[in-house]
Amino acid sequence: MASSLTKDPASTAGGEKTFFGHPRGLATLFMTEMWERYSFYGMKALLPLYLIAPGGMHMSATTATAIYSVYMAMVYLLAMPGGWMADRFWGPRKTVAIGGAVVILGHITLAVPNSATFFAGLVLVALGSGLLKANISTMVGHLYKGPEDPRRDGGFTLFYIGINLGAFLAPLTIGTVGENVNWHFGFALAAIGMALGLAQFMLGSRHLSQESDIVSTPATEQEKRSVLRKGLVWLIIAAVFYSLLAITGNFADWALLPITIAGLVIPVAVLVRMKRDKELTHTEQSKLSGYIWFFVVAAVFWMIYDQNGSTLSIFGENSTTNSLLGFDFPTSWYQSLNPVFIMAIAPVVASGWLWLNKRGKEPSTAVKFASSLVLIGISFVVFLIPLIDTAANGGRVSPMWLVAIYFIQTVAELCLSPVGLSVTTKMAPAKYSSQMMGVWFLAVTAGDSVTGLLTSPQLGVDLNTTGAVAFEAVLAVIAGVGIWMYRKKVTQHMGDVN
């Protein structure tokens, strides 16, 4: 990255080096996040394939989807306590460093060829990601002199490129090694990626803002003891519960259910607590009511969208040729499509919104959300075509079907994800301004938890069937049309937010 560090006396006091005109600390955070996403998306690309592989865990597609969905739900659920730990105990910089170390330990545990340690590795990666995810974005904001700094949006754009660059490279390398050489070597490569990110972070941390060391609301000694006591109580309860499941031989059937239910109950409980807060003004209550509509839409969206790493990946493994123009490639490579499409399409979509805005024709947030649901539904309508073909005739279909599906889903994501981040900051009650971004991530938790519940041993819904895919497609389109029909009511709740 040395070539991108240039002197810019106009923007930095004393002619200090900058990163493409931005504070030098952005290079540190860019590389840290790139390598963290590299490790995360590499492991994510391997996970469902390893779970169903004869040389891996050799599970059914339904069980693999359940485990994958619950894992994804926990990653986003743990982002909230990750931010809380930084606010009350460690500060963002220390929390990110600890999170990175925990992620490395998790990948090393996954790399051990032992099924007993595999799930412990997943837990550690989820814990570490939760600590890191919530705080590294906050540290990017610390590099700038408040929201009015004209470089701020550009800095986050560069940071976003780092995320997608890591996500793009991971399946091509970690996926290839895992599928073609050894699954556990792939997990080890993910550990090396995170280690490089943590080393970059530690070496370059001197360029970060001192604000990133601040514990914004330090916990008292009494509060620390209370947290430790409650943590130990819940740890003992979990240990007893899962030990009983193991002893009685019910571990496989019931292990995921409590986590799945928590992933559904906690997001609802957080929103209910906010709605019942008497300190919120009438305007804030109205905006929160409008936001709940967006939250539900996002949960439905992520429930379907996040199956690109499970249902679609498993279809790619079992039912596509994985060959294009005579070139054979691993199934995990499909996971590189989304970041490539994001980097290619995001500037076009952003320019399109700006072009429409200048002409007074930019769609409202409600219409954009409705469009995202309709598009994600259409992607599954497209998915039905090769799914029906393989069910009726057997054999394998062209990988271009999955390319088309991922393309439609990426356009849908760009209608919802960046818009949702923006509207979350605009509609957040002042009292919960810091917490609302965590609430937005809980929509992912809720959506993935629904998928996990459907595919749990208790319900056992096979989402790889034509009936399930058709139902989800219809559900998304109907929900999208419903939001569009009620767009005026939702907009009224939003007040001065478009």
PDB file of C-alpha atoms in Angstrom, residues 234-449:
ATOM      1  CA  TRP A 234     -25.606 -18.017  31.513  1.00  0.00           C
ATOM      2  CA  LEU A 235     -22.428 -19.949  30.680  1.00  0.00           C
ATOM      3  CA  ILE A 236     -23.254 -22.531  33.357  1.00  0.00           C
ATOM      4  CA  ILE A 237     -26.863 -22.788  32.125  1.00  0.00           C
ATOM      5  CA  ALA A 238     -25.677 -23.330  28.554  1.00  0.00           C
ATOM      6  CA  ALA A 239     -23.073 -25.882  29.646  1.00  0.00           C
ATOM      7  CA  VAL A 240     -25.621 -27.851  31.678  1.00  0.00           C
ATOM      8  CA  PHE A 241     -28.229 -27.735  28.909  1.00  0.00           C
ATOM      9  CA  TYR A 242     -25.899 -28.908  26.156  1.00  0.00           C
ATOM     10  CA  SER A 243     -24.289 -31.525  28.411  1.00  0.00           C
ATOM     11  CA  LEU A 244     -27.739 -32.985  29.083  1.00  0.00           C
ATOM     12  CA  LEU A 245     -28.447 -33.033  25.345  1.00  0.00           C
ATOM     13  CA  ALA A 246     -25.176 -34.886  24.733  1.00  0.00           C
ATOM     14  CA  ILE A 247     -25.793 -37.370  27.549  1.00  0.00           C
ATOM     15  CA  THR A 248     -29.347 -38.131  26.405  1.00  0.00           C
ATOM     16  CA  GLY A 249     -28.339 -38.410  22.751  1.00  0.00           C
ATOM     17  CA  ASN A 250     -30.478 -35.438  21.665  1.00  0.00           C
ATOM     18  CA  PHE A 251     -27.682 -33.000  20.858  1.00  0.00           C
ATOM     19  CA  ALA A 252     -28.070 -33.107  17.066  1.00  0.00           C
ATOM     20  CA  ASP A 253     -31.845 -32.627  17.236  1.00  0.00           C
ATOM     21  CA  TRP A 254     -32.071 -29.800  19.768  1.00  0.00           C
ATOM     22  CA  ALA A 255     -28.735 -27.956  19.806  1.00  0.00           C
ATOM     23  CA  LEU A 256     -29.722 -25.247  17.312  1.00  0.00           C
ATOM     24  CA  LEU A 257     -33.261 -24.556  18.541  1.00  0.00           C
ATOM     25  CA  PRO A 258     -32.460 -22.310  21.566  1.00  0.00           C
ATOM     26  CA  ILE A 259     -30.045 -20.223  19.465  1.00  0.00           C
ATOM     27  CA  THR A 260     -32.584 -19.899  16.653  1.00  0.00           C
ATOM     28  CA  ILE A 261     -35.346 -18.798  19.026  1.00  0.00           C
ATOM     29  CA  ALA A 262     -32.988 -16.260  20.623  1.00  0.00           C
ATOM     30  CA  GLY A 263     -32.244 -14.878  17.156  1.00  0.00           C
ATOM     31  CA  LEU A 264     -35.969 -14.219  16.703  1.00  0.00           C
ATOM     32  CA  VAL A 265     -36.899 -13.098  20.218  1.00  0.00           C
ATOM     33  CA  ILE A 266     -34.041 -10.653  20.825  1.00  0.00           C
ATOM     34  CA  PRO A 267     -34.695  -8.415  17.766  1.00  0.00           C
ATOM     35  CA  VAL A 268     -38.406  -8.248  18.631  1.00  0.00           C
ATOM     36  CA  ALA A 269     -37.631  -7.523  22.300  1.00  0.00           C
ATOM     37  CA  VAL A 270     -35.245  -4.690  21.370  1.00  0.00           C
ATOM     38  CA  LEU A 271     -37.856  -2.987  19.152  1.00  0.00           C
ATOM     39  CA  VAL A 272     -40.628  -3.464  21.734  1.00  0.00           C
ATOM     40  CA  ARG A 273     -38.430  -1.916  24.437  1.00  0.00           C
ATOM     41  CA  MET A 274     -37.802   1.119  22.247  1.00  0.00           C
ATOM     42  CA  LYS A 275     -41.495   1.505  21.353  1.00  0.00           C
ATOM     43  CA  ARG A 276     -42.498   1.402  25.027  1.00  0.00           C
ATOM     44  CA  ASP A 277     -39.990   4.089  26.008  1.00  0.00           C
ATOM     45  CA  LYS A 278     -42.062   6.997  27.373  1.00  0.00           C
ATOM     46  CA  GLU A 279     -39.135   9.414  26.976  1.00  0.00           C
ATOM     47  CA  LEU A 280     -39.418   9.398  23.173  1.00  0.00           C
ATOM     48  CA  THR A 281     -41.266  12.319  21.593  1.00  0.00           C
ATOM     49  CA  HIS A 282     -44.363  11.843  19.448  1.00  0.00           C
ATOM     50  CA  THR A 283     -42.281  12.453  16.306  1.00  0.00           C
ATOM     51  CA  GLU A 284     -39.675   9.908  17.368  1.00  0.00           C
ATOM     52  CA  GLN A 285     -42.381   7.342  18.122  1.00  0.00           C
ATOM     53  CA  SER A 286     -43.901   7.927  14.688  1.00  0.00           C
ATOM     54  CA  LYS A 287     -40.549   7.488  12.947  1.00  0.00           C
ATOM     55  CA  LEU A 288     -39.891   4.333  14.964  1.00  0.00           C
ATOM     56  CA  SER A 289     -43.259   2.930  13.838  1.00  0.00           C
ATOM     57  CA  GLY A 290     -42.264   3.620  10.241  1.00  0.00           C
ATOM     58  CA  TYR A 291     -38.868   2.054  10.822  1.00  0.00           C
ATOM     59  CA  ILE A 292     -40.450  -1.178  12.042  1.00  0.00           C
ATOM     60  CA  TRP A 293     -41.997  -1.569   8.562  1.00  0.00           C
ATOM     61  CA  PHE A 294     -38.527  -1.320   7.038  1.00  0.00           C
ATOM     62  CA  PHE A 295     -37.137  -3.741   9.629  1.00  0.00           C
ATOM     63  CA  VAL A 296     -39.709  -6.410   8.747  1.00  0.00           C
ATOM     64  CA  VAL A 297     -39.090  -5.909   5.019  1.00  0.00           C
ATOM     65  CA  ALA A 298     -35.335  -6.243   5.586  1.00  0.00           C
ATOM     66  CA  ALA A 299     -35.817  -9.441   7.631  1.00  0.00           C
ATOM     67  CA  VAL A 300     -37.843 -11.034   4.795  1.00  0.00           C
ATOM     68  CA  PHE A 301     -35.220  -9.869   2.299  1.00  0.00           C
ATOM     69  CA  TRP A 302     -32.241 -11.289   4.219  1.00  0.00           C
ATOM     70  CA  MET A 303     -34.085 -14.554   4.852  1.00  0.00           C
ATOM     71  CA  ILE A 304     -34.062 -15.159   1.091  1.00  0.00           C
ATOM     72  CA  TYR A 305     -30.893 -13.297   0.114  1.00  0.00           C
ATOM     73  CA  ASP A 306     -28.583 -15.078   2.559  1.00  0.00           C
ATOM     74  CA  GLN A 307     -29.511 -18.400   0.991  1.00  0.00           C
ATOM     75  CA  ASN A 308     -27.047 -17.480  -1.759  1.00  0.00           C
ATOM     76  CA  GLY A 309     -24.430 -19.061   0.511  1.00  0.00           C
ATOM     77  CA  SER A 310     -26.494 -22.152   1.382  1.00  0.00           C
ATOM     78  CA  THR A 311     -29.406 -23.121  -0.899  1.00  0.00           C
ATOM     79  CA  LEU A 312     -27.826 -21.671  -4.053  1.00  0.00           C
ATOM     80  CA  SER A 313     -24.358 -22.923  -3.169  1.00  0.00           C
ATOM     81  CA  ILE A 314     -25.638 -26.444  -2.563  1.00  0.00           C
ATOM     82  CA  PHE A 315     -27.515 -26.295  -5.884  1.00  0.00           C
ATOM     83  CA  GLY A 316     -24.273 -25.209  -7.533  1.00  0.00           C
ATOM     84  CA  GLU A 317     -22.465 -28.179  -6.031  1.00  0.00           C
ATOM     85  CA  ASN A 318     -25.089 -30.779  -6.930  1.00  0.00           C
ATOM     86  CA  SER A 319     -26.786 -29.507 -10.074  1.00  0.00           C
ATOM     87  CA  THR A 320     -24.551 -27.230 -12.184  1.00  0.00           C
ATOM     88  CA  THR A 321     -21.718 -28.149 -14.514  1.00  0.00           C
ATOM     89  CA  ASN A 322     -19.257 -25.736 -12.838  1.00  0.00           C
ATOM     90  CA  SER A 323     -17.626 -25.369 -16.224  1.00  0.00           C
ATOM     91  CA  LEU A 324     -17.563 -22.379 -18.553  1.00  0.00           C
ATOM     92  CA  LEU A 325     -15.847 -22.185 -21.954  1.00  0.00           C
ATOM     93  CA  GLY A 326     -13.985 -25.388 -21.139  1.00  0.00           C
ATOM     94  CA  PHE A 327     -12.717 -24.085 -17.788  1.00  0.00           C
ATOM     95  CA  ASP A 328     -13.707 -26.025 -14.662  1.00  0.00           C
ATOM     96  CA  PHE A 329     -13.972 -24.165 -11.362  1.00  0.00           C
ATOM     97  CA  PRO A 330     -14.861 -24.964  -7.721  1.00  0.00           C
ATOM     98  CA  THR A 331     -18.402 -24.353  -6.454  1.00  0.00           C
ATOM     99  CA  SER A 332     -17.142 -21.848  -3.887  1.00  0.00           C
ATOM    100  CA  TRP A 333     -16.226 -19.439  -6.694  1.00  0.00           C
ATOM    101  CA  TYR A 334     -19.893 -18.487  -7.066  1.00  0.00           C
ATOM    102  CA  GLN A 335     -19.490 -16.535  -3.822  1.00  0.00           C
ATOM    103  CA  SER A 336     -17.143 -14.117  -5.614  1.00  0.00           C
ATOM    104  CA  LEU A 337     -19.939 -13.000  -7.955  1.00  0.00           C
ATOM    105  CA  ASN A 338     -21.730 -10.769  -5.462  1.00  0.00           C
ATOM    106  CA  PRO A 339     -18.726  -8.593  -4.494  1.00  0.00           C
ATOM    107  CA  VAL A 340     -17.737  -8.254  -8.169  1.00  0.00           C
ATOM    108  CA  PHE A 341     -21.244  -7.173  -9.108  1.00  0.00           C
ATOM    109  CA  ILE A 342     -21.382  -4.759  -6.151  1.00  0.00           C
ATOM    110  CA  MET A 343     -18.135  -3.046  -7.154  1.00  0.00           C
ATOM    111  CA  ALA A 344     -19.356  -2.816 -10.767  1.00  0.00           C
ATOM    112  CA  ILE A 345     -22.991  -1.829 -10.180  1.00  0.00           C
ATOM    113  CA  ALA A 346     -22.918   0.261  -6.976  1.00  0.00           C
ATOM    114  CA  PRO A 347     -21.526   3.415  -8.681  1.00  0.00           C
ATOM    115  CA  VAL A 348     -24.139   3.069 -11.441  1.00  0.00           C
ATOM    116  CA  VAL A 349     -27.020   2.704  -8.950  1.00  0.00           C
ATOM    117  CA  ALA A 350     -25.740   5.624  -6.821  1.00  0.00           C
ATOM    118  CA  SER A 351     -25.415   7.816  -9.928  1.00  0.00           C
ATOM    119  CA  GLY A 352     -28.893   6.753 -11.008  1.00  0.00           C
ATOM    120  CA  TRP A 353     -30.444   7.837  -7.688  1.00  0.00           C
ATOM    121  CA  LEU A 354     -28.607  11.175  -7.950  1.00  0.00           C
ATOM    122  CA  TRP A 355     -29.750  11.687 -11.562  1.00  0.00           C
ATOM    123  CA  LEU A 356     -33.380  11.029 -10.574  1.00  0.00           C
ATOM    124  CA  ASN A 357     -33.054  13.255  -7.494  1.00  0.00           C
ATOM    125  CA  LYS A 358     -31.938  16.240  -9.572  1.00  0.00           C
ATOM    126  CA  ARG A 359     -35.096  15.803 -11.652  1.00  0.00           C
ATOM    127  CA  GLY A 360     -37.335  15.380  -8.627  1.00  0.00           C
ATOM    128  CA  LYS A 361     -38.092  11.760  -9.521  1.00  0.00           C
ATOM    129  CA  GLU A 362     -36.008   9.765  -7.032  1.00  0.00           C
ATOM    130  CA  PRO A 363     -38.144   6.962  -5.502  1.00  0.00           C
ATOM    131  CA  SER A 364     -38.927   7.183  -1.799  1.00  0.00           C
ATOM    132  CA  THR A 365     -37.262   4.835   0.678  1.00  0.00           C
ATOM    133  CA  ALA A 366     -40.479   2.782   0.839  1.00  0.00           C
ATOM    134  CA  VAL A 367     -40.467   2.306  -2.955  1.00  0.00           C
ATOM    135  CA  LYS A 368     -36.783   1.320  -2.930  1.00  0.00           C
ATOM    136  CA  PHE A 369     -37.463  -1.269  -0.226  1.00  0.00           C
ATOM    137  CA  ALA A 370     -40.481  -2.576  -2.147  1.00  0.00           C
ATOM    138  CA  SER A 371     -38.309  -2.870  -5.265  1.00  0.00           C
ATOM    139  CA  SER A 372     -35.698  -4.873  -3.348  1.00  0.00           C
ATOM    140  CA  LEU A 373     -38.322  -7.413  -2.254  1.00  0.00           C
ATOM    141  CA  VAL A 374     -39.806  -7.749  -5.734  1.00  0.00           C
ATOM    142  CA  LEU A 375     -36.330  -8.225  -7.222  1.00  0.00           C
ATOM    143  CA  ILE A 376     -35.294 -10.839  -4.656  1.00  0.00           C
ATOM    144  CA  GLY A 377     -38.562 -12.631  -5.418  1.00  0.00           C
ATOM    145  CA  ILE A 378     -37.823 -12.473  -9.158  1.00  0.00           C
ATOM    146  CA  SER A 379     -34.378 -13.974  -8.524  1.00  0.00           C
ATOM    147  CA  PHE A 380     -36.068 -17.042  -7.034  1.00  0.00           C
ATOM    148  CA  VAL A 381     -38.536 -17.160  -9.935  1.00  0.00           C
ATOM    149  CA  VAL A 382     -35.464 -17.409 -12.179  1.00  0.00           C
ATOM    150  CA  PHE A 383     -34.050 -20.050  -9.811  1.00  0.00           C
ATOM    151  CA  LEU A 384     -37.181 -22.147 -10.353  1.00  0.00           C
ATOM    152  CA  ILE A 385     -36.357 -22.681 -14.040  1.00  0.00           C
ATOM    153  CA  PRO A 386     -33.137 -24.718 -13.606  1.00  0.00           C
ATOM    154  CA  LEU A 387     -34.497 -26.251 -10.384  1.00  0.00           C
ATOM    155  CA  ILE A 388     -37.551 -27.657 -12.205  1.00  0.00           C
ATOM    156  CA  ASP A 389     -35.358 -28.790 -15.091  1.00  0.00           C
ATOM    157  CA  THR A 390     -32.979 -30.777 -12.899  1.00  0.00           C
ATOM    158  CA  ALA A 391     -35.863 -32.211 -10.854  1.00  0.00           C
ATOM    159  CA  ALA A 392     -37.622 -33.423 -14.020  1.00  0.00           C
ATOM    160  CA  ASN A 393     -34.719 -34.471 -16.224  1.00  0.00           C
ATOM    161  CA  GLY A 394     -31.772 -34.964 -13.883  1.00  0.00           C
ATOM    162  CA  GLY A 395     -28.328 -33.959 -15.082  1.00  0.00           C
ATOM    163  CA  ARG A 396     -26.704 -30.571 -14.571  1.00  0.00           C
ATOM    164  CA  VAL A 397     -27.439 -27.074 -15.874  1.00  0.00           C
ATOM    165  CA  SER A 398     -25.279 -24.172 -17.010  1.00  0.00           C
ATOM    166  CA  PRO A 399     -23.599 -22.075 -14.298  1.00  0.00           C
ATOM    167  CA  MET A 400     -24.972 -18.998 -16.078  1.00  0.00           C
ATOM    168  CA  TRP A 401     -28.264 -19.593 -14.275  1.00  0.00           C
ATOM    169  CA  LEU A 402     -26.543 -18.867 -10.956  1.00  0.00           C
ATOM    170  CA  VAL A 403     -24.689 -15.904 -12.483  1.00  0.00           C
ATOM    171  CA  ALA A 404     -28.056 -14.423 -13.496  1.00  0.00           C
ATOM    172  CA  ILE A 405     -29.573 -15.075 -10.054  1.00  0.00           C
ATOM    173  CA  TYR A 406     -26.639 -13.490  -8.206  1.00  0.00           C
ATOM    174  CA  PHE A 407     -26.791 -10.470 -10.519  1.00  0.00           C
ATOM    175  CA  ILE A 408     -30.494  -9.859  -9.799  1.00  0.00           C
ATOM    176  CA  GLN A 409     -29.911 -10.328  -6.069  1.00  0.00           C
ATOM    177  CA  THR A 410     -27.051  -7.818  -6.088  1.00  0.00           C
ATOM    178  CA  VAL A 411     -29.269  -5.173  -7.706  1.00  0.00           C
ATOM    179  CA  ALA A 412     -31.894  -5.973  -5.056  1.00  0.00           C
ATOM    180  CA  GLU A 413     -29.292  -5.620  -2.292  1.00  0.00           C
ATOM    181  CA  LEU A 414     -28.254  -2.194  -3.574  1.00  0.00           C
ATOM    182  CA  CYS A 415     -31.903  -1.073  -3.393  1.00  0.00           C
ATOM    183  CA  LEU A 416     -32.048  -2.064   0.275  1.00  0.00           C
ATOM    184  CA  SER A 417     -28.722  -2.305   2.106  1.00  0.00           C
ATOM    185  CA  PRO A 418     -27.167   1.175   1.620  1.00  0.00           C
ATOM    186  CA  VAL A 419     -30.632   2.759   1.722  1.00  0.00           C
ATOM    187  CA  GLY A 420     -31.365   0.942   4.972  1.00  0.00           C
ATOM    188  CA  LEU A 421     -28.109   2.116   6.556  1.00  0.00           C
ATOM    189  CA  SER A 422     -28.939   5.702   5.600  1.00  0.00           C
ATOM    190  CA  VAL A 423     -32.565   5.644   6.777  1.00  0.00           C
ATOM    191  CA  THR A 424     -31.503   4.010  10.061  1.00  0.00           C
ATOM    192  CA  THR A 425     -29.321   7.008  10.930  1.00  0.00           C
ATOM    193  CA  LYS A 426     -32.049   9.443   9.856  1.00  0.00           C
ATOM    194  CA  MET A 427     -34.953   7.842  11.730  1.00  0.00           C
ATOM    195  CA  ALA A 428     -33.131   6.870  14.922  1.00  0.00           C
ATOM    196  CA  PRO A 429     -34.481   8.449  18.128  1.00  0.00           C
ATOM    197  CA  ALA A 430     -31.846  10.714  19.680  1.00  0.00           C
ATOM    198  CA  LYS A 431     -31.693   8.490  22.762  1.00  0.00           C
ATOM    199  CA  TYR A 432     -30.843   5.425  20.646  1.00  0.00           C
ATOM    200  CA  SER A 433     -28.744   7.047  17.929  1.00  0.00           C
ATOM    201  CA  SER A 434     -25.730   4.818  18.630  1.00  0.00           C
ATOM    202  CA  GLN A 435     -27.707   1.619  19.088  1.00  0.00           C
ATOM    203  CA  MET A 436     -29.855   1.824  15.958  1.00  0.00           C
ATOM    204  CA  MET A 437     -27.122   0.580  13.621  1.00  0.00           C
ATOM    205  CA  GLY A 438     -26.991  -2.572  15.723  1.00  0.00           C
ATOM    206  CA  VAL A 439     -30.782  -2.785  15.396  1.00  0.00           C
ATOM    207  CA  TRP A 440     -30.395  -2.693  11.605  1.00  0.00           C
ATOM    208  CA  PHE A 441     -28.044  -5.685  11.787  1.00  0.00           C
ATOM    209  CA  LEU A 442     -30.679  -7.490  13.873  1.00  0.00           C
ATOM    210  CA  ALA A 443     -32.863  -7.603  10.744  1.00  0.00           C
ATOM    211  CA  VAL A 444     -30.253  -9.956   9.262  1.00  0.00           C
ATOM    212  CA  THR A 445     -30.341 -11.989  12.476  1.00  0.00           C
ATOM    213  CA  ALA A 446     -34.137 -12.264  12.336  1.00  0.00           C
ATOM    214  CA  GLY A 447     -34.170 -13.276   8.669  1.00  0.00           C
ATOM    215  CA  ASP A 448     -31.469 -15.919   9.040  1.00  0.00           C
ATOM    216  CA  SER A 449     -33.102 -17.214  12.216  1.00  0.00           C
TER     217      SER A 449
END
